[in-house]
Short mmCIF file of C-alpha atoms in Angstrom, two decimals:
data_model
loop_
_atom_site.label_atom_id
_atom_site.label_comp_id
_atom_site.label_asym_id
_atom_site.label_seq_id
_atom_site.Cartn_x
_atom_site.Cartn_y
_atom_site.Cartn_z
CA MET A 17 -92.70 2.46 24.52
CA GLU A 18 -92.20 5.41 26.50
CA ASP A 19 -89.77 7.05 24.01
CA CYS A 20 -92.21 6.35 21.41
CA ILE A 21 -95.04 7.90 23.33
CA ASN A 22 -92.72 10.75 24.04
CA TYR A 23 -91.91 11.11 20.29
CA ALA A 24 -95.23 11.33 19.36
CA LYS A 25 -96.62 13.62 21.78
CA GLU A 26 -94.26 16.15 19.45
CA ASN A 27 -94.50 14.94 16.44
CA ASN A 28 -97.98 13.46 15.51
CA VAL A 29 -99.65 14.87 12.78
CA GLU A 30 -102.83 15.78 14.96
CA VAL A 31 -100.48 17.18 17.87
CA ILE A 32 -98.71 19.55 15.37
CA LYS A 33 -102.21 20.37 13.93
CA GLN A 34 -103.62 21.67 17.01
CA LYS A 35 -100.42 23.50 18.03
CA ILE A 36 -100.80 25.42 14.88
CA ARG A 37 -104.54 26.43 16.09
CA SER A 38 -103.20 27.49 19.56
CA GLU A 39 -101.21 29.76 17.51
CA ILE A 40 -104.08 31.12 15.88
CA VAL A 41 -105.57 31.68 19.14
CA ASN A 42 -102.74 33.89 20.24
CA SER A 43 -103.93 36.23 17.26
CA ASP A 44 -106.86 36.56 18.87
CA ILE A 45 -105.73 37.39 21.88
CA LYS A 46 -103.79 40.12 20.48
CA ILE A 47 -106.74 41.26 18.45
CA SER A 48 -108.93 41.53 21.64
CA GLN A 49 -106.00 43.33 23.27
CA GLY A 50 -105.90 45.77 20.50
CA ASN A 51 -109.50 46.89 20.88
CA TYR A 52 -108.66 48.74 24.12
CA LEU A 53 -106.40 51.15 21.96
CA PRO A 54 -107.86 53.62 19.56
CA ASP A 55 -107.90 53.05 15.89
CA ALA A 56 -105.87 55.68 13.23
CA ASN A 57 -107.09 56.12 9.57
CA PHE A 58 -105.34 58.23 6.97
CA ASN A 59 -107.80 59.39 3.99
CA ALA A 60 -106.48 61.00 0.80
CA SER A 61 -108.82 62.05 -2.24
CA GLN A 62 -107.52 63.43 -5.77
CA ASN A 63 -110.47 64.89 -7.75
CA LEU A 64 -110.88 66.65 -11.23
CA SER A 65 -113.54 69.03 -12.30
CA LEU A 66 -114.22 69.16 -16.09
CA GLY A 67 -116.54 71.54 -17.55
CA ASN A 68 -118.64 74.61 -16.22
CA SER A 69 -118.70 74.92 -12.39
CA PHE A 70 -119.11 77.43 -9.98
CA ASN A 71 -116.80 77.74 -6.66
CA VAL A 72 -119.26 78.57 -4.12
CA SER A 73 -116.49 79.60 -1.71
CA THR A 74 -114.89 82.43 -4.17
CA ASN A 75 -118.13 83.18 -6.14
CA VAL A 76 -116.11 82.38 -9.30
CA GLY A 77 -117.16 80.37 -12.27
CA GLN A 78 -114.32 78.03 -13.87
CA ARG A 79 -114.15 75.41 -16.33
CA GLU A 80 -111.65 73.09 -15.29
CA SER A 81 -110.43 72.62 -11.44
CA SER A 82 -108.57 69.99 -9.37
CA SER A 83 -108.63 69.66 -5.68
CA ASN A 84 -107.01 67.38 -2.91
CA SER A 85 -108.44 66.50 0.63
CA PHE A 86 -106.29 64.93 3.34
CA SER A 87 -107.73 63.86 7.03
CA LEU A 88 -106.25 61.73 9.72
CA SER A 89 -108.76 60.60 12.16
CA SER A 90 -108.72 58.45 15.45
CA SER A 91 -111.47 56.79 17.58
CA LEU A 92 -111.15 55.52 21.14
CA PRO A 93 -114.21 53.50 22.57
CA ILE A 94 -114.88 54.64 25.89
CA PHE A 95 -117.61 52.23 26.76
CA ASN A 96 -119.29 49.37 24.83
CA GLY A 97 -120.90 47.61 27.80
CA PHE A 98 -117.63 45.61 29.21
CA SER A 99 -117.54 43.84 25.67
CA ASN A 100 -113.74 44.47 25.23
CA ARG A 101 -112.99 42.67 28.35
CA TYR A 102 -115.38 39.68 27.99
CA LYS A 103 -113.70 39.49 24.54
CA LEU A 104 -110.36 39.21 25.88
CA GLU A 105 -111.33 36.62 28.74
CA LYS A 106 -112.94 34.73 26.01
CA SER A 107 -109.74 34.49 23.97
CA ARG A 108 -107.69 33.51 27.03
CA LEU A 109 -110.16 30.77 27.85
CA GLU A 110 -109.75 29.40 24.29
CA LYS A 111 -106.02 29.51 24.59
CA GLU A 112 -106.53 27.39 27.69
CA LYS A 113 -108.90 24.94 25.76
CA SER A 114 -106.65 25.15 22.76
CA GLU A 115 -104.09 23.55 25.19
CA ALA A 116 -106.26 21.18 26.94
CA GLU A 117 -107.14 19.84 23.63
CA ILE A 118 -103.75 19.42 22.66
CA GLU A 119 -103.08 17.09 26.16
CA ARG A 120 -106.33 15.39 25.33
CA ILE A 121 -104.71 14.19 22.16
CA ARG A 122 -101.64 13.31 23.62
CA PHE A 123 -103.58 11.19 26.29
CA ASP A 124 -105.53 9.20 23.22
CA LEU A 125 -101.69 8.94 21.78
CA SER A 126 -100.68 7.26 24.71
CA LEU A 127 -103.32 4.43 24.38
CA ASN A 128 -103.25 4.54 21.05
CA ILE A 129 -99.77 3.91 20.88
CA THR A 130 -99.10 1.25 23.83
CA ASN A 131 -101.72 -0.67 21.63
CA LYS A 132 -100.17 -0.55 18.69
CA PHE A 133 -96.50 -1.12 20.42
CA LEU A 134 -98.29 -4.40 22.27
CA GLN A 135 -99.54 -5.25 18.83
CA VAL A 136 -95.91 -5.31 17.24
CA LEU A 137 -94.48 -7.41 19.96
CA PHE A 138 -97.91 -9.63 20.14
CA ASN A 139 -97.35 -10.34 16.10
CA LYS A 140 -93.45 -11.12 17.14
CA GLU A 141 -94.67 -13.77 19.38
CA ILE A 142 -97.36 -15.03 17.06
CA LEU A 143 -94.56 -15.18 14.35
CA LYS A 144 -91.82 -16.95 16.83
CA LEU A 145 -94.67 -19.75 17.59
CA THR A 146 -95.55 -19.88 13.52
CA ASN A 147 -91.69 -20.34 13.15
CA GLN A 148 -91.77 -23.33 15.32
CA GLN A 149 -94.66 -25.20 14.18
CA PHE A 150 -93.28 -24.54 10.85
CA ASN A 151 -89.95 -26.32 11.62
CA ILE A 152 -91.94 -29.24 13.56
CA SER A 153 -93.98 -29.70 10.29
CA LYS A 154 -90.91 -29.71 8.24
CA GLN A 155 -89.09 -32.23 10.15
CA ASN A 156 -92.04 -34.59 10.53
CA TYR A 157 -92.58 -34.26 6.61
CA ASN A 158 -88.89 -34.99 5.97
CA ARG A 159 -89.37 -37.96 8.19
CA LEU A 160 -92.52 -39.39 6.73
CA LYS A 161 -91.35 -38.82 3.40
CA LYS A 162 -88.21 -40.88 3.83
CA LEU A 163 -90.20 -43.63 5.62
CA TYR A 164 -92.85 -43.54 2.71
CA SER A 165 -89.90 -44.18 0.31
CA LYS A 166 -88.96 -47.01 1.89
CA ALA A 167 -92.64 -48.38 1.89
CA LEU A 168 -92.78 -47.84 5.74
CA THR A 169 -95.70 -46.02 6.30
CA GLY A 170 -98.90 -45.20 4.09
CA LYS A 171 -99.49 -42.39 1.77
CA ARG A 172 -102.39 -40.91 3.73
CA GLU A 173 -100.21 -40.03 6.60
CA LEU A 174 -97.73 -38.48 4.16
CA LEU A 175 -100.57 -36.64 2.91
CA GLU A 176 -101.86 -35.60 6.27
CA ILE A 177 -98.59 -34.10 7.17
CA GLU A 178 -98.04 -32.73 3.90
CA ALA A 179 -100.80 -30.88 4.48
CA LEU A 180 -100.36 -29.44 7.80
CA PHE A 181 -96.71 -28.26 6.33
CA SER A 182 -98.36 -26.41 3.86
CA PHE A 183 -100.68 -24.90 6.34
CA ASP A 184 -97.87 -24.13 8.59
CA GLN A 185 -95.95 -22.29 6.15
CA LYS A 186 -98.79 -20.08 4.97
CA GLU A 187 -99.52 -19.38 8.92
CA ASN A 188 -95.67 -18.51 9.11
CA LEU A 189 -96.23 -15.88 6.13
CA VAL A 190 -99.22 -14.25 7.31
CA ALA A 191 -97.55 -13.41 11.02
CA GLU A 192 -94.54 -11.81 8.88
CA ASN A 193 -96.66 -10.26 7.12
CA ASN A 194 -98.79 -9.16 10.15
CA VAL A 195 -95.53 -8.34 11.86
CA GLN A 196 -94.55 -5.04 9.20
CA ASN A 197 -98.03 -4.09 9.05
CA SER A 198 -98.54 -3.36 12.62
CA LEU A 199 -94.71 -1.81 12.48
CA ILE A 200 -96.03 0.40 9.55
CA GLU A 201 -99.14 1.61 11.70
CA LEU A 202 -96.84 2.08 14.67
CA GLN A 203 -94.80 4.56 12.68
CA GLU A 204 -97.81 6.36 11.06
CA LEU A 205 -99.00 7.40 14.67
CA LEU A 206 -95.52 8.26 15.64
CA GLY A 207 -95.35 10.77 12.74
CA ILE A 208 -92.22 9.69 11.32
CA THR A 209 -91.62 8.40 7.48
CA GLU A 210 -90.79 5.15 6.83
CA ILE A 211 -87.52 3.65 8.28
CA LYS A 212 -85.67 0.90 6.84
CA ASN A 213 -85.45 -1.93 9.40
CA PHE A 214 -87.67 -0.05 12.09
CA GLU A 215 -87.56 -2.08 15.09
CA ILE A 216 -88.78 -1.44 18.55
CA ALA A 217 -87.49 -2.91 21.98
CA GLU A 218 -88.71 -5.82 23.46
CA VAL A 219 -90.80 -5.23 26.74
CA LEU A 220 -91.09 -7.47 29.78
CA VAL A 221 -94.64 -8.49 30.40
CA GLU A 222 -94.01 -11.59 32.15
CA ASN A 223 -94.87 -11.15 35.93
CA PHE A 224 -96.44 -7.83 35.15
CA ILE A 225 -98.34 -6.94 38.27
CA SER A 226 -100.90 -4.69 38.46
CA LYS A 227 -101.59 -1.86 41.19
CA ASN A 228 -104.86 -1.32 43.16
CA PHE A 229 -105.50 2.62 42.91
CA GLU A 230 -108.22 4.59 44.98
CA PHE A 231 -110.76 6.22 42.43
CA ASN A 232 -111.76 9.87 43.49
CA ASP A 233 -113.22 13.03 41.75
CA GLU A 234 -109.61 14.55 41.71
CA ILE A 235 -109.01 11.98 38.85
CA LEU A 236 -111.40 12.98 36.99
CA ASP A 237 -110.97 16.66 37.26
CA ARG A 238 -107.48 16.21 35.98
CA ASN A 239 -108.54 14.16 33.10
CA PRO A 240 -107.77 16.51 29.61
CA ILE A 241 -111.29 15.50 28.72
CA ILE A 242 -113.10 17.06 31.92
CA VAL A 243 -110.88 20.10 31.60
CA SER A 244 -111.42 20.76 28.29
CA SER A 245 -115.32 20.54 28.97
CA LYS A 246 -115.02 22.89 32.13
CA LEU A 247 -113.19 25.52 29.56
CA ASP A 248 -116.23 25.08 27.46
CA LEU A 249 -118.36 25.95 30.08
CA ALA A 250 -116.72 28.69 30.88
CA LEU A 251 -116.70 29.94 27.31
CA ARG A 252 -120.28 29.67 26.99
CA ASN A 253 -120.42 31.78 30.11
CA LYS A 254 -118.33 34.15 28.59
CA ASP A 255 -120.87 34.38 25.37
CA ILE A 256 -123.53 34.97 27.67
CA LYS A 257 -121.90 38.21 29.06
CA LEU A 258 -120.97 39.40 25.22
CA SER A 259 -124.52 39.05 24.28
CA LYS A 260 -125.77 41.21 27.09
CA ALA A 261 -123.32 43.72 26.39
CA SER A 262 -125.46 44.51 23.27
CA PHE A 263 -127.84 46.11 25.49
CA PHE A 264 -125.66 48.91 26.55
CA PRO A 265 -124.73 51.95 24.82
CA ARG A 266 -121.79 52.41 23.05
CA ILE A 267 -119.53 55.83 24.09
CA ASN A 268 -116.67 56.89 21.77
CA LEU A 269 -114.25 59.49 21.36
CA ASN A 270 -113.60 60.82 17.80
CA TYR A 271 -110.96 62.94 16.68
CA SER A 272 -110.04 63.92 13.23
CA TYR A 273 -107.76 66.38 11.71
CA SER A 274 -108.25 67.52 7.91
CA SER A 275 -106.90 69.99 5.29
CA ASN A 276 -107.74 70.63 1.46
CA TYR A 277 -105.93 71.98 -1.52
CA PHE A 278 -107.80 73.55 -4.48
CA HIS A 279 -106.62 74.78 -7.85
CA ILE A 280 -108.14 76.24 -11.17
CA LEU A 281 -106.48 74.65 -14.03
CA GLY A 282 -104.24 76.70 -16.20
CA GLN A 283 -103.87 79.48 -13.57
CA GLU A 284 -101.71 80.06 -10.92
CA ASP A 285 -102.45 79.76 -7.21
CA LEU A 286 -102.74 83.08 -6.02
CA VAL A 287 -105.09 84.89 -3.40
CA PHE A 288 -106.01 88.71 -3.17
CA ASN A 289 -105.03 90.28 0.34
CA GLN A 290 -107.66 92.73 1.20
CA ILE A 291 -105.22 94.44 3.91
CA THR A 292 -102.19 94.94 1.35
CA ASN A 293 -104.30 95.10 -1.77
CA GLN A 294 -101.76 92.32 -3.60
CA ASN A 295 -102.06 89.14 -4.65
CA GLU A 296 -100.13 86.58 -2.52
CA PRO A 297 -99.32 83.01 -3.37
CA ASN A 298 -101.61 80.44 -2.30
CA GLY A 299 -99.70 77.25 -3.38
CA PHE A 300 -100.04 73.64 -2.28
CA TRP A 301 -98.47 73.49 1.14
CA VAL A 302 -99.85 77.49 2.00
CA GLN A 303 -103.60 76.22 1.43
CA LEU A 304 -102.68 72.99 3.46
CA ASN A 305 -101.75 75.32 6.12
CA ASN A 306 -104.06 77.48 5.97
CA ASN A 307 -107.11 75.09 5.90
CA ARG A 308 -106.52 72.73 8.74
CA THR A 309 -109.16 71.46 11.12
CA HIS A 310 -109.44 69.75 14.07
CA TYR A 311 -112.37 67.70 15.37
CA ILE A 312 -113.07 66.13 18.62
CA GLY A 313 -116.18 64.69 19.92
CA LEU A 314 -117.88 62.39 21.78
CA SER A 315 -120.48 59.85 20.02
CA ALA A 316 -123.05 57.95 21.93
CA VAL A 317 -125.34 54.86 20.35
CA PHE A 318 -128.33 53.73 22.53
CA PRO A 319 -129.68 50.52 21.62
CA ILE A 320 -133.39 50.82 21.05
CA PHE A 321 -134.93 48.03 18.52
CA ASN A 322 -132.83 46.07 16.62
CA ARG A 323 -135.32 43.55 15.37
CA PHE A 324 -135.33 41.09 18.08
CA ALA A 325 -131.39 40.19 17.12
CA THR A 326 -129.80 41.00 20.93
CA LYS A 327 -132.52 39.66 23.07
CA GLU A 328 -132.48 36.35 20.62
CA ASN A 329 -128.68 36.24 20.79
CA SER A 330 -128.75 36.21 24.63
CA LYS A 331 -131.33 33.60 24.69
CA LYS A 332 -129.28 31.57 22.41
CA ALA A 333 -126.16 31.87 24.45
CA LYS A 334 -128.01 30.53 27.46
CA GLU A 335 -129.35 27.72 25.68
CA GLU A 336 -125.85 26.83 24.80
CA LEU A 337 -124.76 26.85 28.05
CA LYS A 338 -127.33 24.61 29.05
CA ILE A 339 -126.17 22.42 26.50
CA SER A 340 -122.69 22.52 27.67
CA GLU A 341 -123.82 21.70 31.41
CA VAL A 342 -125.32 18.59 30.17
CA GLU A 343 -122.30 17.67 28.12
CA PHE A 344 -120.06 18.21 30.77
CA GLU A 345 -121.77 15.80 33.35
CA SER A 346 -122.44 13.21 30.56
CA SER A 347 -118.56 13.36 29.78
CA LYS A 348 -117.81 13.19 33.85
CA GLN A 349 -120.23 10.23 33.91
CA ILE A 350 -118.65 8.17 30.62
CA LEU A 351 -115.16 8.65 32.06
CA ARG A 352 -116.20 7.47 35.75
CA ASN A 353 -118.01 4.54 33.81
CA LYS A 354 -114.56 3.78 31.84
CA ILE A 355 -112.45 4.12 34.56
CA LYS A 356 -114.62 1.21 36.78
CA MET A 357 -114.81 -0.87 33.54
CA ALA A 358 -110.95 -0.70 33.15
CA SER A 359 -110.79 -1.89 36.46
CA ASN A 360 -112.81 -4.92 36.27
CA ASP A 361 -110.98 -5.34 32.62
CA VAL A 362 -108.04 -5.55 34.60
CA LYS A 363 -109.36 -8.12 37.20
CA THR A 364 -110.66 -10.44 34.30
CA ALA A 365 -107.62 -10.04 32.07
CA GLU A 366 -105.52 -11.47 35.17
CA SER A 367 -107.90 -14.27 35.55
CA SER A 368 -107.84 -15.02 31.90
CA LEU A 369 -104.02 -14.73 32.06
CA SER A 370 -103.65 -17.46 34.69
CA SER A 371 -106.03 -19.66 33.14
CA SER A 372 -104.25 -19.45 29.96
CA LYS A 373 -100.83 -19.74 31.46
CA ILE A 374 -102.07 -23.47 33.11
CA ALA A 375 -103.51 -24.50 30.09
CA TYR A 376 -100.83 -23.81 27.89
CA THR A 377 -98.19 -25.31 30.34
CA THR A 378 -100.38 -28.52 30.79
CA GLN A 379 -100.71 -29.03 27.05
CA ASN A 380 -97.05 -28.16 26.36
CA GLU A 381 -96.11 -31.14 28.70
CA ALA A 382 -98.59 -33.31 26.93
CA PHE A 383 -97.59 -32.67 23.58
CA LYS A 384 -93.71 -33.57 24.45
CA ILE A 385 -94.83 -36.81 25.81
CA ILE A 386 -97.22 -37.31 22.59
CA GLN A 387 -94.38 -35.90 20.22
CA LYS A 388 -92.03 -38.75 21.65
CA GLN A 389 -94.62 -41.35 21.43
CA TYR A 390 -95.42 -40.27 17.71
CA LEU A 391 -91.61 -40.72 16.50
CA LEU A 392 -91.72 -43.93 18.34
CA GLY A 393 -94.78 -45.17 16.29
CA ASN A 394 -96.83 -45.55 19.14
CA ILE A 395 -99.80 -43.20 18.16
CA ASN A 396 -101.09 -42.52 14.82
CA ASN A 397 -101.33 -39.15 12.69
CA TYR A 398 -104.63 -38.33 13.90
CA GLU A 399 -103.63 -38.11 17.80
CA PHE A 400 -100.29 -36.35 17.00
CA LEU A 401 -102.14 -33.75 15.07
CA GLU A 402 -104.99 -33.22 17.53
CA SER A 403 -102.36 -32.39 20.13
CA LYS A 404 -100.46 -29.99 18.36
CA ALA A 405 -103.52 -28.19 17.33
CA LYS A 406 -104.54 -27.80 21.01
CA LEU A 407 -101.12 -26.81 21.74
CA ASN A 408 -101.05 -24.08 19.03
CA ARG A 409 -104.74 -23.08 20.45
CA ASN A 410 -103.17 -22.78 23.72
CA ASN A 411 -100.29 -20.93 23.35
CA SER A 412 -102.11 -18.25 20.94
CA ASP A 413 -104.42 -17.88 23.88
CA TYR A 414 -101.51 -17.57 26.08
CA ILE A 415 -99.63 -15.00 24.05
CA LYS A 416 -103.47 -13.31 23.77
CA ALA A 417 -103.96 -12.89 27.45
CA LYS A 418 -100.38 -11.59 28.09
CA TYR A 419 -100.79 -8.81 26.05
CA GLU A 420 -104.14 -8.22 26.65
CA TYR A 421 -103.55 -7.90 30.64
CA PHE A 422 -100.65 -5.85 29.76
CA PHE A 423 -102.80 -3.54 27.85
CA LYS A 424 -105.49 -3.12 30.38
CA VAL A 425 -103.15 -2.42 33.06
CA LYS A 426 -101.29 0.21 31.11
CA ILE A 427 -105.07 1.98 30.21
CA LEU A 428 -105.94 2.17 34.19
CA ASN A 429 -102.54 3.68 34.64
CA TYR A 430 -103.07 6.06 32.12
CA TYR A 431 -106.34 7.10 33.71
CA PHE A 432 -104.95 7.13 37.20
CA PHE A 433 -101.86 9.21 35.90
CA LYS A 434 -99.39 6.67 36.69
#
């Protein structure tokens, strides 16, 4: 059982999906960390001017020209109301919550797999029981069939046993099908493809004794459900801080470096030097070097009015926190009640197991006596069939009580992390 639980904790579909979500949150953390760094952008353009135009810089009219411009710009946030810090803290909290969700899924898986595992064992015991009853019915049917052929018993007795034989055969087939279906359900929870001859090891549930655990708030705080709810509260608090950050001004440090190139189509790139009174080359690289421009500056944005958006978003964040607080207290109370009910269920299941065991043991002894008397011909079919039906019912109740008690104890153990 423990091997199945440990395997499912790593290979179950829901666990795998949540792990992928956790990796997505890692990307959010990197994005939040990147908000502290300056950005960098490179821009380039190519322009063609066709037809009559006038170059203002040279006071020369031309018909066709081309130009290029290039710029490299960067911006660094200096202050934005601590928004970057809150975003990073929120991303890290979301990472913790994602990991807590993995543990919550694993916790639920442990309970579900224990239930399915014990369901397989329960169905196997029922199958053993139906096999026994089928063999008994088969023997009695063959015996009465021989007696009927010798006119030593009536047809009514033979038909009654034949009907019971058919019923037990049907119950045996149903029990076999239940075993196979429960194995398939267990494989599905484990997250494995269908395996031929898939089987599980037996678990000794006989003489299983529950332990008394002392309940305290530490048990609640360790539970994955409560851990996740606490992180929800922390996330809502970060949302409030983020909404308040929008009330503060935003200050950025900006820098840009740019240059450009201009060319009249059909002419050489020349420029007249007034000092030397000569035309000099003014090609692409020369213009880019001569036209370089550096810009550095600070920009500030002061929020004055944005159609009540900032105020209402802050109000919404506070209301979301109230909802999370209510849900947190509700989750604690629900979990506390579940643990108390699980403890009560163990006591009830233990009493039920004890009573069922006594009922089965006594009925089994009674059936052995009645079966001997029936084979000797001292009692009729009705008494034999009635005793056999009681034995089947008591045996089924005992098997059910045994596994139900074991499952209830396992639930309590999981709640107390035992």
